[in-house]
Amino acid sequence: MFDTLDDVLADCRNRLIRAPRDRKSPMHTPVIVTGDVDARVMVLRAFDAADWRLRLHTDTRAPKARVIAADPRVAVLFYDKGAKVQIRARGEGEIVRAGAEVDAAWAASTRFARRCYMGEGPGAASDAPTSGLPPEFEGVEPDEAQLEPARENFALLRIRVMTFDWLYLAHTGHVRAQFARVGEAWQGRWVAP
Ligand SMILES: Cc1cc2nc3c(=O)[nH]c(=O)nc-3n(C[C@H](O)[C@H](O)[C@H](O)COP(=O)(O)O)c2cc1C
C-alpha cells in the first residue's frame, strides 16, 4: 500500500486535494500553528497541488494575522483518524489582503460567512458574552451593500508547504516518512516512527 516514497507522496497530495472539497474530511479543519507558539483550528479552503499551497481565510484584525506578518513560519497539523494518518506540515505563511484571489474568495463566500467580518475583531474584549456582531445582524443575513465595509477585514492566509512529516499507524508496525522541497521536486526519506 505504502511501499514506496512515491506512494506516500501521492497519498498526501490526494488527501490535501480532497480536504478543502469535503467538509466531512477530518483534514478539512487542520490546526494552524504560528511562531508565537499558539495554535487554532481553521478551515482549509483550497489546495494548489502544483505548488503545494494551502489557502485559508482570516480576519485581518486577528492576532495571528499580525504574528504571521512578523514571522512567516507556520505549521499545519492534520489527522485523519479513520485513515490513521497524521501529516505535520511546515511552511511559509502570508496574509493577503488585496488582489483578484481575495476578491474571488470574498465573493464566493456565503453572506452568513461574510457577516463574521462585520463586527468586532477577534479577541476584542467585552463585558458580556458576545458574538461581536452588530446587534442588528444577530441572526439576520446582511445584504451585499451592508457587507461592503466588512471586506477590508477579510484576508487570505496562504501557506506554501516547505516540508512535511507523514505518519501511518498500523498494527504491523507504524511507518513514517519525511519530505522536503528540493528545487521543483520533493525529496523523501523513511524515518523511524
Ligand atoms: C471548526 C472551526 C473552524 C474554524 N475556522 C476558522 C477559519 O477558517 N478562519 C479563522 O480565522 N478562524 C477559524 N476558527 C476560529 C479559530 O480557531 C480562532 O479561534 C480564531 O481564528 C482566533 O484565532 P487567533 O486569536 O489565533 O487569531 C475556527 C474554529 C473552529 C473550531
mmCIF file with all atom_site columns, C-alpha atoms and ligand atoms in Angstrom:
data_model
loop_
_atom_site.group_PDB
_atom_site.id
_atom_site.type_symbol
_atom_site.label_atom_id
_atom_site.label_alt_id
_atom_site.label_comp_id
_atom_site.label_asym_id
_atom_site.label_entity_id
_atom_site.label_seq_id
_atom_site.pdbx_PDB_ins_code
_atom_site.Cartn_x
_atom_site.Cartn_y
_atom_site.Cartn_z
_atom_site.occupancy
_atom_site.B_iso_or_equiv
_atom_site.pdbx_formal_charge
_atom_site.auth_seq_id
_atom_site.auth_comp_id
_atom_site.auth_asym_id
_atom_site.auth_atom_id
_atom_site.pdbx_PDB_model_num
ATOM   1   C CA  . MET A 1 1   ? 0.000   0.000  0.000  1.00 0.00 ? 1   MET A CA  1
ATOM   2   C CA  . PHE A 1 2   ? 2.745   2.423  1.053  1.00 0.00 ? 2   PHE A CA  1
ATOM   3   C CA  . ASP A 1 3   ? 5.647   0.515  -0.430 1.00 0.00 ? 3   ASP A CA  1
ATOM   4   C CA  . THR A 1 4   ? 7.490   3.470  -1.883 1.00 0.00 ? 4   THR A CA  1
ATOM   5   C CA  . LEU A 1 5   ? 8.049   7.126  -1.014 1.00 0.00 ? 5   LEU A CA  1
ATOM   6   C CA  . ASP A 1 6   ? 6.203   7.991  -4.212 1.00 0.00 ? 6   ASP A CA  1
ATOM   7   C CA  . ASP A 1 7   ? 3.134   6.128  -2.875 1.00 0.00 ? 7   ASP A CA  1
ATOM   8   C CA  . VAL A 1 8   ? 3.294   8.225  0.288  1.00 0.00 ? 8   VAL A CA  1
ATOM   9   C CA  . LEU A 1 9   ? 3.740   11.478 -1.606 1.00 0.00 ? 9   LEU A CA  1
ATOM   10  C CA  . ALA A 1 10  ? 0.768   10.651 -3.841 1.00 0.00 ? 10  ALA A CA  1
ATOM   11  C CA  . ASP A 1 11  ? -1.356  9.740  -0.813 1.00 0.00 ? 11  ASP A CA  1
ATOM   12  C CA  . CYS A 1 12  ? -0.563  13.051 0.915  1.00 0.00 ? 12  CYS A CA  1
ATOM   13  C CA  . ARG A 1 13  ? -1.262  15.013 -2.246 1.00 0.00 ? 13  ARG A CA  1
ATOM   14  C CA  . ASN A 1 14  ? -4.606  13.253 -2.752 1.00 0.00 ? 14  ASN A CA  1
ATOM   15  C CA  . ARG A 1 15  ? -5.660  13.808 0.849  1.00 0.00 ? 15  ARG A CA  1
ATOM   16  C CA  . LEU A 1 16  ? -4.853  17.515 0.600  1.00 0.00 ? 16  LEU A CA  1
ATOM   17  C CA  . ILE A 1 17  ? -6.726  17.789 -2.708 1.00 0.00 ? 17  ILE A CA  1
ATOM   18  C CA  . ARG A 1 18  ? -9.797  16.211 -1.106 1.00 0.00 ? 18  ARG A CA  1
ATOM   19  C CA  . ALA A 1 19  ? -9.653  18.080 2.216  1.00 0.00 ? 19  ALA A CA  1
ATOM   20  C CA  . PRO A 1 20  ? -10.977 21.510 1.125  1.00 0.00 ? 20  PRO A CA  1
ATOM   21  C CA  . ARG A 1 21  ? -13.690 19.967 -1.066 1.00 0.00 ? 21  ARG A CA  1
ATOM   22  C CA  . ASP A 1 22  ? -15.032 17.514 1.502  1.00 0.00 ? 22  ASP A CA  1
ATOM   23  C CA  . ARG A 1 23  ? -16.470 19.137 4.624  1.00 0.00 ? 23  ARG A CA  1
ATOM   24  C CA  . LYS A 1 24  ? -16.620 15.701 6.275  1.00 0.00 ? 24  LYS A CA  1
ATOM   25  C CA  . SER A 1 25  ? -12.925 15.015 5.736  1.00 0.00 ? 25  SER A CA  1
ATOM   26  C CA  . PRO A 1 26  ? -11.041 15.203 9.060  1.00 0.00 ? 26  PRO A CA  1
ATOM   27  C CA  . MET A 1 27  ? -8.391  17.082 7.129  1.00 0.00 ? 27  MET A CA  1
ATOM   28  C CA  . HIS A 1 28  ? -10.884 19.855 6.315  1.00 0.00 ? 28  HIS A CA  1
ATOM   29  C CA  . THR A 1 29  ? -10.111 21.554 9.632  1.00 0.00 ? 29  THR A CA  1
ATOM   30  C CA  . PRO A 1 30  ? -6.379  21.389 10.388 1.00 0.00 ? 30  PRO A CA  1
ATOM   31  C CA  . VAL A 1 31  ? -4.645  23.015 13.343 1.00 0.00 ? 31  VAL A CA  1
ATOM   32  C CA  . ILE A 1 32  ? -2.583  26.045 12.316 1.00 0.00 ? 32  ILE A CA  1
ATOM   33  C CA  . VAL A 1 33  ? 0.427   26.839 14.495 1.00 0.00 ? 33  VAL A CA  1
ATOM   34  C CA  . THR A 1 34  ? 2.149   30.220 14.467 1.00 0.00 ? 34  THR A CA  1
ATOM   35  C CA  . GLY A 1 35  ? 5.580   31.400 15.578 1.00 0.00 ? 35  GLY A CA  1
ATOM   36  C CA  . ASP A 1 36  ? 4.227   32.714 18.882 1.00 0.00 ? 36  ASP A CA  1
ATOM   37  C CA  . VAL A 1 37  ? 3.586   29.075 19.889 1.00 0.00 ? 37  VAL A CA  1
ATOM   38  C CA  . ASP A 1 38  ? -0.173  29.458 19.527 1.00 0.00 ? 38  ASP A CA  1
ATOM   39  C CA  . ALA A 1 39  ? -2.469  27.058 17.694 1.00 0.00 ? 39  ALA A CA  1
ATOM   40  C CA  . ARG A 1 40  ? -6.016  27.125 16.407 1.00 0.00 ? 40  ARG A CA  1
ATOM   41  C CA  . VAL A 1 41  ? -8.384  25.167 14.171 1.00 0.00 ? 41  VAL A CA  1
ATOM   42  C CA  . MET A 1 42  ? -9.091  26.710 10.755 1.00 0.00 ? 42  MET A CA  1
ATOM   43  C CA  . VAL A 1 43  ? -10.983 25.604 7.659  1.00 0.00 ? 43  VAL A CA  1
ATOM   44  C CA  . LEU A 1 44  ? -8.813  24.622 4.708  1.00 0.00 ? 44  LEU A CA  1
ATOM   45  C CA  . ARG A 1 45  ? -10.391 26.395 1.704  1.00 0.00 ? 45  ARG A CA  1
ATOM   46  C CA  . ALA A 1 46  ? -8.120  25.351 -1.137 1.00 0.00 ? 46  ALA A CA  1
ATOM   47  C CA  . PHE A 1 47  ? -5.009  23.385 -2.003 1.00 0.00 ? 47  PHE A CA  1
ATOM   48  C CA  . ASP A 1 48  ? -2.902  24.160 -5.059 1.00 0.00 ? 48  ASP A CA  1
ATOM   49  C CA  . ALA A 1 49  ? -1.326  20.793 -5.813 1.00 0.00 ? 49  ALA A CA  1
ATOM   50  C CA  . ALA A 1 50  ? 1.079   22.268 -8.368 1.00 0.00 ? 50  ALA A CA  1
ATOM   51  C CA  . ASP A 1 51  ? 2.928   24.322 -5.766 1.00 0.00 ? 51  ASP A CA  1
ATOM   52  C CA  . TRP A 1 52  ? 1.663   22.756 -2.529 1.00 0.00 ? 52  TRP A CA  1
ATOM   53  C CA  . ARG A 1 53  ? -0.004  25.966 -1.381 1.00 0.00 ? 53  ARG A CA  1
ATOM   54  C CA  . LEU A 1 54  ? -2.806  25.980 1.175  1.00 0.00 ? 54  LEU A CA  1
ATOM   55  C CA  . ARG A 1 55  ? -5.438  28.725 1.306  1.00 0.00 ? 55  ARG A CA  1
ATOM   56  C CA  . LEU A 1 56  ? -7.364  29.656 4.424  1.00 0.00 ? 56  LEU A CA  1
ATOM   57  C CA  . HIS A 1 57  ? -9.477  32.664 5.398  1.00 0.00 ? 57  HIS A CA  1
ATOM   58  C CA  . THR A 1 58  ? -8.884  35.000 8.302  1.00 0.00 ? 58  THR A CA  1
ATOM   59  C CA  . ASP A 1 59  ? -9.859  38.339 9.773  1.00 0.00 ? 59  ASP A CA  1
ATOM   60  C CA  . THR A 1 60  ? -7.093  40.907 9.245  1.00 0.00 ? 60  THR A CA  1
ATOM   61  C CA  . ARG A 1 61  ? -7.606  42.045 12.849 1.00 0.00 ? 61  ARG A CA  1
ATOM   62  C CA  . ALA A 1 62  ? -6.977  38.563 14.326 1.00 0.00 ? 62  ALA A CA  1
ATOM   63  C CA  . PRO A 1 63  ? -3.820  38.247 16.427 1.00 0.00 ? 63  PRO A CA  1
ATOM   64  C CA  . LYS A 1 64  ? -2.484  35.511 14.124 1.00 0.00 ? 64  LYS A CA  1
ATOM   65  C CA  . ALA A 1 65  ? -2.519  37.917 11.171 1.00 0.00 ? 65  ALA A CA  1
ATOM   66  C CA  . ARG A 1 66  ? -0.077  40.199 12.994 1.00 0.00 ? 66  ARG A CA  1
ATOM   67  C CA  . VAL A 1 67  ? 2.059   37.289 14.133 1.00 0.00 ? 67  VAL A CA  1
ATOM   68  C CA  . ILE A 1 68  ? 2.351   35.814 10.619 1.00 0.00 ? 68  ILE A CA  1
ATOM   69  C CA  . ALA A 1 69  ? 3.150   39.213 9.105  1.00 0.00 ? 69  ALA A CA  1
ATOM   70  C CA  . ALA A 1 70  ? 6.101   39.492 11.509 1.00 0.00 ? 70  ALA A CA  1
ATOM   71  C CA  . ASP A 1 71  ? 7.148   35.833 11.410 1.00 0.00 ? 71  ASP A CA  1
ATOM   72  C CA  . PRO A 1 72  ? 6.015   33.749 8.425  1.00 0.00 ? 72  PRO A CA  1
ATOM   73  C CA  . ARG A 1 73  ? 6.831   30.396 9.994  1.00 0.00 ? 73  ARG A CA  1
ATOM   74  C CA  . VAL A 1 74  ? 3.684   28.295 10.158 1.00 0.00 ? 74  VAL A CA  1
ATOM   75  C CA  . ALA A 1 75  ? 2.976   24.652 10.933 1.00 0.00 ? 75  ALA A CA  1
ATOM   76  C CA  . VAL A 1 76  ? -0.151  22.801 9.904  1.00 0.00 ? 76  VAL A CA  1
ATOM   77  C CA  . LEU A 1 77  ? -1.298  19.655 11.671 1.00 0.00 ? 77  LEU A CA  1
ATOM   78  C CA  . PHE A 1 78  ? -3.705  17.213 10.017 1.00 0.00 ? 78  PHE A CA  1
ATOM   79  C CA  . TYR A 1 79  ? -5.005  13.962 11.482 1.00 0.00 ? 79  TYR A CA  1
ATOM   80  C CA  . ASP A 1 80  ? -7.335  11.529 9.764  1.00 0.00 ? 80  ASP A CA  1
ATOM   81  C CA  . LYS A 1 81  ? -8.406  9.100  12.488 1.00 0.00 ? 81  LYS A CA  1
ATOM   82  C CA  . GLY A 1 82  ? -10.174 6.706  10.085 1.00 0.00 ? 82  GLY A CA  1
ATOM   83  C CA  . ALA A 1 83  ? -7.189  6.506  7.777  1.00 0.00 ? 83  ALA A CA  1
ATOM   84  C CA  . LYS A 1 84  ? -4.769  6.529  10.755 1.00 0.00 ? 84  LYS A CA  1
ATOM   85  C CA  . VAL A 1 85  ? -2.676  9.147  9.007  1.00 0.00 ? 85  VAL A CA  1
ATOM   86  C CA  . GLN A 1 86  ? -1.040  12.211 10.569 1.00 0.00 ? 86  GLN A CA  1
ATOM   87  C CA  . ILE A 1 87  ? 0.539   14.920 8.400  1.00 0.00 ? 87  ILE A CA  1
ATOM   88  C CA  . ARG A 1 88  ? 2.660   17.624 10.033 1.00 0.00 ? 88  ARG A CA  1
ATOM   89  C CA  . ALA A 1 89  ? 3.489   20.306 7.508  1.00 0.00 ? 89  ALA A CA  1
ATOM   90  C CA  . ARG A 1 90  ? 5.723   23.327 7.878  1.00 0.00 ? 90  ARG A CA  1
ATOM   91  C CA  . GLY A 1 91  ? 5.648   26.268 5.569  1.00 0.00 ? 91  GLY A CA  1
ATOM   92  C CA  . GLU A 1 92  ? 5.785   29.970 4.893  1.00 0.00 ? 92  GLU A CA  1
ATOM   93  C CA  . GLY A 1 93  ? 2.635   31.912 5.723  1.00 0.00 ? 93  GLY A CA  1
ATOM   94  C CA  . GLU A 1 94  ? 1.456   35.105 4.083  1.00 0.00 ? 94  GLU A CA  1
ATOM   95  C CA  . ILE A 1 95  ? -1.536  37.304 4.848  1.00 0.00 ? 95  ILE A CA  1
ATOM   96  C CA  . VAL A 1 96  ? -3.014  38.506 1.560  1.00 0.00 ? 96  VAL A CA  1
ATOM   97  C CA  . ARG A 1 97  ? -5.426  41.414 1.860  1.00 0.00 ? 97  ARG A CA  1
ATOM   98  C CA  . ALA A 1 98  ? -5.889  42.549 -1.722 1.00 0.00 ? 98  ALA A CA  1
ATOM   99  C CA  . GLY A 1 99  ? -5.955  41.154 -5.223 1.00 0.00 ? 99  GLY A CA  1
ATOM   100 C CA  . ALA A 1 100 ? -8.057  39.035 -7.523 1.00 0.00 ? 100 ALA A CA  1
ATOM   101 C CA  . GLU A 1 101 ? -7.784  35.875 -5.414 1.00 0.00 ? 101 GLU A CA  1
ATOM   102 C CA  . VAL A 1 102 ? -9.001  37.678 -2.273 1.00 0.00 ? 102 VAL A CA  1
ATOM   103 C CA  . ASP A 1 103 ? -11.857 39.318 -4.149 1.00 0.00 ? 103 ASP A CA  1
ATOM   104 C CA  . ALA A 1 104 ? -12.888 35.973 -5.634 1.00 0.00 ? 104 ALA A CA  1
ATOM   105 C CA  . ALA A 1 105 ? -12.770 34.229 -2.245 1.00 0.00 ? 105 ALA A CA  1
ATOM   106 C CA  . TRP A 1 106 ? -14.844 37.014 -0.674 1.00 0.00 ? 106 TRP A CA  1
ATOM   107 C CA  . ALA A 1 107 ? -17.389 36.892 -3.478 1.00 0.00 ? 107 ALA A CA  1
ATOM   108 C CA  . ALA A 1 108 ? -17.633 33.091 -3.265 1.00 0.00 ? 108 ALA A CA  1
ATOM   109 C CA  . SER A 1 109 ? -18.339 33.104 0.495  1.00 0.00 ? 109 SER A CA  1
ATOM   110 C CA  . THR A 1 110 ? -21.923 32.993 1.682  1.00 0.00 ? 110 THR A CA  1
ATOM   111 C CA  . ARG A 1 111 ? -23.382 36.163 3.157  1.00 0.00 ? 111 ARG A CA  1
ATOM   112 C CA  . PHE A 1 112 ? -23.575 34.491 6.563  1.00 0.00 ? 112 PHE A CA  1
ATOM   113 C CA  . ALA A 1 113 ? -19.873 33.630 6.329  1.00 0.00 ? 113 ALA A CA  1
ATOM   114 C CA  . ARG A 1 114 ? -19.027 37.203 5.307  1.00 0.00 ? 114 ARG A CA  1
ATOM   115 C CA  . ARG A 1 115 ? -21.152 38.542 8.175  1.00 0.00 ? 115 ARG A CA  1
ATOM   116 C CA  . CYS A 1 116 ? -18.448 37.295 10.607 1.00 0.00 ? 116 CYS A CA  1
ATOM   117 C CA  . TYR A 1 117 ? -16.215 40.118 9.336  1.00 0.00 ? 117 TYR A CA  1
ATOM   118 C CA  . MET A 1 118 ? -18.759 42.868 10.159 1.00 0.00 ? 118 MET A CA  1
ATOM   119 C CA  . GLY A 1 119 ? -18.356 43.029 13.910 1.00 0.00 ? 119 GLY A CA  1
ATOM   120 C CA  . GLU A 1 120 ? -15.628 43.416 16.466 1.00 0.00 ? 120 GLU A CA  1
ATOM   121 C CA  . GLY A 1 121 ? -12.266 41.895 15.550 1.00 0.00 ? 121 GLY A CA  1
ATOM   122 C CA  . PRO A 1 122 ? -11.285 38.501 17.027 1.00 0.00 ? 122 PRO A CA  1
ATOM   123 C CA  . GLY A 1 123 ? -10.089 38.899 20.609 1.00 0.00 ? 123 GLY A CA  1
ATOM   124 C CA  . ALA A 1 124 ? -11.842 42.264 21.241 1.00 0.00 ? 124 ALA A CA  1
ATOM   125 C CA  . ALA A 1 125 ? -12.775 42.444 24.939 1.00 0.00 ? 125 ALA A CA  1
ATOM   126 C CA  . SER A 1 126 ? -16.395 42.524 26.059 1.00 0.00 ? 126 SER A CA  1
ATOM   127 C CA  . ASP A 1 127 ? -18.129 42.890 29.438 1.00 0.00 ? 127 ASP A CA  1
ATOM   128 C CA  . ALA A 1 128 ? -20.637 40.168 28.492 1.00 0.00 ? 128 ALA A CA  1
ATOM   129 C CA  . PRO A 1 129 ? -20.731 37.039 26.293 1.00 0.00 ? 129 PRO A CA  1
ATOM   130 C CA  . THR A 1 130 ? -20.798 38.320 22.726 1.00 0.00 ? 130 THR A CA  1
ATOM   131 C CA  . SER A 1 131 ? -20.808 37.205 19.097 1.00 0.00 ? 131 SER A CA  1
ATOM   132 C CA  . GLY A 1 132 ? -19.091 40.504 18.332 1.00 0.00 ? 132 GLY A CA  1
ATOM   133 C CA  . LEU A 1 133 ? -21.696 41.154 15.620 1.00 0.00 ? 133 LEU A CA  1
ATOM   134 C CA  . PRO A 1 134 ? -23.555 44.454 15.370 1.00 0.00 ? 134 PRO A CA  1
ATOM   135 C CA  . PRO A 1 135 ? -26.871 43.800 17.227 1.00 0.00 ? 135 PRO A CA  1
ATOM   136 C CA  . GLU A 1 136 ? -28.979 44.433 14.107 1.00 0.00 ? 136 GLU A CA  1
ATOM   137 C CA  . PHE A 1 137 ? -27.304 41.486 12.369 1.00 0.00 ? 137 PHE A CA  1
ATOM   138 C CA  . GLU A 1 138 ? -27.685 38.898 15.132 1.00 0.00 ? 138 GLU A CA  1
ATOM   139 C CA  . GLY A 1 139 ? -29.462 36.041 13.339 1.00 0.00 ? 139 GLY A CA  1
ATOM   140 C CA  . VAL A 1 140 ? -30.041 38.272 10.311 1.00 0.00 ? 140 VAL A CA  1
ATOM   141 C CA  . GLU A 1 141 ? -28.414 37.888 6.909  1.00 0.00 ? 141 GLU A CA  1
ATOM   142 C CA  . PRO A 1 142 ? -26.965 41.205 5.721  1.00 0.00 ? 142 PRO A CA  1
ATOM   143 C CA  . ASP A 1 143 ? -27.383 42.289 2.108  1.00 0.00 ? 143 ASP A CA  1
ATOM   144 C CA  . GLU A 1 144 ? -24.483 42.948 -0.275 1.00 0.00 ? 144 GLU A CA  1
ATOM   145 C CA  . ALA A 1 145 ? -24.373 46.700 0.430  1.00 0.00 ? 145 ALA A CA  1
ATOM   146 C CA  . GLN A 1 146 ? -24.312 46.151 4.195  1.00 0.00 ? 146 GLN A CA  1
ATOM   147 C CA  . LEU A 1 147 ? -21.453 43.685 3.776  1.00 0.00 ? 147 LEU A CA  1
ATOM   148 C CA  . GLU A 1 148 ? -19.291 46.021 1.745  1.00 0.00 ? 148 GLU A CA  1
ATOM   149 C CA  . PRO A 1 149 ? -17.407 47.679 4.648  1.00 0.00 ? 149 PRO A CA  1
ATOM   150 C CA  . ALA A 1 150 ? -16.542 44.239 6.063  1.00 0.00 ? 150 ALA A CA  1
ATOM   151 C CA  . ARG A 1 151 ? -14.442 43.384 3.022  1.00 0.00 ? 151 ARG A CA  1
ATOM   152 C CA  . GLU A 1 152 ? -11.427 45.263 4.408  1.00 0.00 ? 152 GLU A CA  1
ATOM   153 C CA  . ASN A 1 153 ? -11.365 42.902 7.410  1.00 0.00 ? 153 ASN A CA  1
ATOM   154 C CA  . PHE A 1 154 ? -11.101 39.824 5.211  1.00 0.00 ? 154 PHE A CA  1
ATOM   155 C CA  . ALA A 1 155 ? -7.846  38.263 4.096  1.00 0.00 ? 155 ALA A CA  1
ATOM   156 C CA  . LEU A 1 156 ? -6.387  35.028 2.867  1.00 0.00 ? 156 LEU A CA  1
ATOM   157 C CA  . LEU A 1 157 ? -3.780  33.090 4.734  1.00 0.00 ? 157 LEU A CA  1
ATOM   158 C CA  . ARG A 1 158 ? -1.604  31.446 2.122  1.00 0.00 ? 158 ARG A CA  1
ATOM   159 C CA  . ILE A 1 159 ? 0.816   28.779 3.238  1.00 0.00 ? 159 ILE A CA  1
ATOM   160 C CA  . ARG A 1 160 ? 3.489   27.378 0.968  1.00 0.00 ? 160 ARG A CA  1
ATOM   161 C CA  . VAL A 1 161 ? 4.355   23.944 2.332  1.00 0.00 ? 161 VAL A CA  1
ATOM   162 C CA  . MET A 1 162 ? 8.141   23.516 2.511  1.00 0.00 ? 162 MET A CA  1
ATOM   163 C CA  . THR A 1 163 ? 8.494   20.266 4.445  1.00 0.00 ? 163 THR A CA  1
ATOM   164 C CA  . PHE A 1 164 ? 6.148   17.658 5.836  1.00 0.00 ? 164 PHE A CA  1
ATOM   165 C CA  . ASP A 1 165 ? 6.160   14.592 8.014  1.00 0.00 ? 165 ASP A CA  1
ATOM   166 C CA  . TRP A 1 166 ? 3.789   11.670 7.380  1.00 0.00 ? 166 TRP A CA  1
ATOM   167 C CA  . LEU A 1 167 ? 2.959   9.016  9.970  1.00 0.00 ? 167 LEU A CA  1
ATOM   168 C CA  . TYR A 1 168 ? 0.796   5.975  9.297  1.00 0.00 ? 168 TYR A CA  1
ATOM   169 C CA  . LEU A 1 169 ? -0.372  3.881  12.234 1.00 0.00 ? 169 LEU A CA  1
ATOM   170 C CA  . ALA A 1 170 ? -0.530  0.145  11.573 1.00 0.00 ? 170 ALA A CA  1
ATOM   171 C CA  . HIS A 1 171 ? -0.768  -2.963 13.779 1.00 0.00 ? 171 HIS A CA  1
ATOM   172 C CA  . THR A 1 172 ? 2.054   -4.489 11.827 1.00 0.00 ? 172 THR A CA  1
ATOM   173 C CA  . GLY A 1 173 ? 4.273   -1.516 12.670 1.00 0.00 ? 173 GLY A CA  1
ATOM   174 C CA  . HIS A 1 174 ? 3.863   2.202  12.205 1.00 0.00 ? 174 HIS A CA  1
ATOM   175 C CA  . VAL A 1 175 ? 5.505   3.799  9.190  1.00 0.00 ? 175 VAL A CA  1
ATOM   176 C CA  . ARG A 1 176 ? 6.848   7.319  8.880  1.00 0.00 ? 176 ARG A CA  1
ATOM   177 C CA  . ALA A 1 177 ? 8.393   9.422  6.137  1.00 0.00 ? 177 ALA A CA  1
ATOM   178 C CA  . GLN A 1 178 ? 9.626   12.984 5.759  1.00 0.00 ? 178 GLN A CA  1
ATOM   179 C CA  . PHE A 1 179 ? 9.647   15.152 2.664  1.00 0.00 ? 179 PHE A CA  1
ATOM   180 C CA  . ALA A 1 180 ? 11.360  18.408 1.764  1.00 0.00 ? 180 ALA A CA  1
ATOM   181 C CA  . ARG A 1 181 ? 11.393  20.534 -1.352 1.00 0.00 ? 181 ARG A CA  1
ATOM   182 C CA  . VAL A 1 182 ? 14.494  20.250 -3.477 1.00 0.00 ? 182 VAL A CA  1
ATOM   183 C CA  . GLY A 1 183 ? 14.056  22.737 -6.278 1.00 0.00 ? 183 GLY A CA  1
ATOM   184 C CA  . GLU A 1 184 ? 10.821  21.821 -8.031 1.00 0.00 ? 184 GLU A CA  1
ATOM   185 C CA  . ALA A 1 185 ? 10.717  18.296 -6.638 1.00 0.00 ? 185 ALA A CA  1
ATOM   186 C CA  . TRP A 1 186 ? 10.052  16.640 -3.292 1.00 0.00 ? 186 TRP A CA  1
ATOM   187 C CA  . GLN A 1 187 ? 12.767  14.536 -1.733 1.00 0.00 ? 187 GLN A CA  1
ATOM   188 C CA  . GLY A 1 188 ? 11.619  11.942 0.775  1.00 0.00 ? 188 GLY A CA  1
ATOM   189 C CA  . ARG A 1 189 ? 13.190  9.585  3.270  1.00 0.00 ? 189 ARG A CA  1
ATOM   190 C CA  . TRP A 1 190 ? 11.911  6.917  5.610  1.00 0.00 ? 190 TRP A CA  1
ATOM   191 C CA  . VAL A 1 191 ? 12.412  7.528  9.330  1.00 0.00 ? 191 VAL A CA  1
ATOM   192 C CA  . ALA A 1 192 ? 11.607  5.516  12.446 1.00 0.00 ? 192 ALA A CA  1
ATOM   193 C CA  . PRO A 1 193 ? 8.198   6.408  13.884 1.00 0.00 ? 193 PRO A CA  1
HETATM 194 C C1  . LIG B 2 .   ? -14.130 24.169 13.349 1.00 0.00 ? 1   LIG B C1  1
HETATM 195 C C2  . LIG B 2 .   ? -13.510 25.545 13.419 1.00 0.00 ? 1   LIG B C2  1
HETATM 196 C C3  . LIG B 2 .   ? -13.243 26.208 12.244 1.00 0.00 ? 1   LIG B C3  1
HETATM 197 C C4  . LIG B 2 .   ? -12.650 27.471 12.270 1.00 0.00 ? 1   LIG B C4  1
HETATM 198 N N1  . LIG B 2 .   ? -12.345 28.087 11.094 1.00 0.00 ? 1   LIG B N1  1
HETATM 199 C C5  . LIG B 2 .   ? -11.681 29.266 11.114 1.00 0.00 ? 1   LIG B C5  1
HETATM 200 C C6  . LIG B 2 .   ? -11.253 29.861 9.895  1.00 0.00 ? 1   LIG B C6  1
HETATM 201 O O1  . LIG B 2 .   ? -11.470 29.332 8.791  1.00 0.00 ? 1   LIG B O1  1
HETATM 202 N N2  . LIG B 2 .   ? -10.582 31.041 9.967  1.00 0.00 ? 1   LIG B N2  1
HETATM 203 C C7  . LIG B 2 .   ? -10.296 31.645 11.159 1.00 0.00 ? 1   LIG B C7  1
HETATM 204 O O2  . LIG B 2 .   ? -9.664  32.708 11.155 1.00 0.00 ? 1   LIG B O2  1
HETATM 205 N N3  . LIG B 2 .   ? -10.703 31.111 12.330 1.00 0.00 ? 1   LIG B N3  1
HETATM 206 C C8  . LIG B 2 .   ? -11.379 29.930 12.335 1.00 0.00 ? 1   LIG B C8  1
HETATM 207 N N4  . LIG B 2 .   ? -11.782 29.352 13.516 1.00 0.00 ? 1   LIG B N4  1
HETATM 208 C C9  . LIG B 2 .   ? -11.542 30.101 14.778 1.00 0.00 ? 1   LIG B C9  1
HETATM 209 C C10 . LIG B 2 .   ? -10.082 29.953 15.220 1.00 0.00 ? 1   LIG B C10 1
HETATM 210 O O3  . LIG B 2 .   ? -9.873  28.637 15.736 1.00 0.00 ? 1   LIG B O3  1
HETATM 211 C C11 . LIG B 2 .   ? -9.683  31.002 16.252 1.00 0.00 ? 1   LIG B C11 1
HETATM 212 O O4  . LIG B 2 .   ? -10.475 30.872 17.387 1.00 0.00 ? 1   LIG B O4  1
HETATM 213 C C12 . LIG B 2 .   ? -9.777  32.425 15.712 1.00 0.00 ? 1   LIG B C12 1
HETATM 214 O O5  . LIG B 2 .   ? -9.384  32.486 14.363 1.00 0.00 ? 1   LIG B O5  1
HETATM 215 C C13 . LIG B 2 .   ? -8.919  33.390 16.506 1.00 0.00 ? 1   LIG B C13 1
HETATM 216 O O6  . LIG B 2 .   ? -7.577  32.973 16.378 1.00 0.00 ? 1   LIG B O6  1
HETATM 217 P P1  . LIG B 2 .   ? -6.328  33.903 16.768 1.00 0.00 ? 1   LIG B P1  1
HETATM 218 O O7  . LIG B 2 .   ? -6.673  34.562 18.063 1.00 0.00 ? 1   LIG B O7  1
HETATM 219 O O8  . LIG B 2 .   ? -5.216  32.951 16.885 1.00 0.00 ? 1   LIG B O8  1
HETATM 220 O O9  . LIG B 2 .   ? -6.123  34.874 15.656 1.00 0.00 ? 1   LIG B O9  1
HETATM 221 C C14 . LIG B 2 .   ? -12.364 28.091 13.514 1.00 0.00 ? 1   LIG B C14 1
HETATM 222 C C15 . LIG B 2 .   ? -12.633 27.402 14.699 1.00 0.00 ? 1   LIG B C15 1
HETATM 223 C C16 . LIG B 2 .   ? -13.189 26.149 14.653 1.00 0.00 ? 1   LIG B C16 1
HETATM 224 C C17 . LIG B 2 .   ? -13.457 25.434 15.948 1.00 0.00 ? 1   LIG B C17 1
#
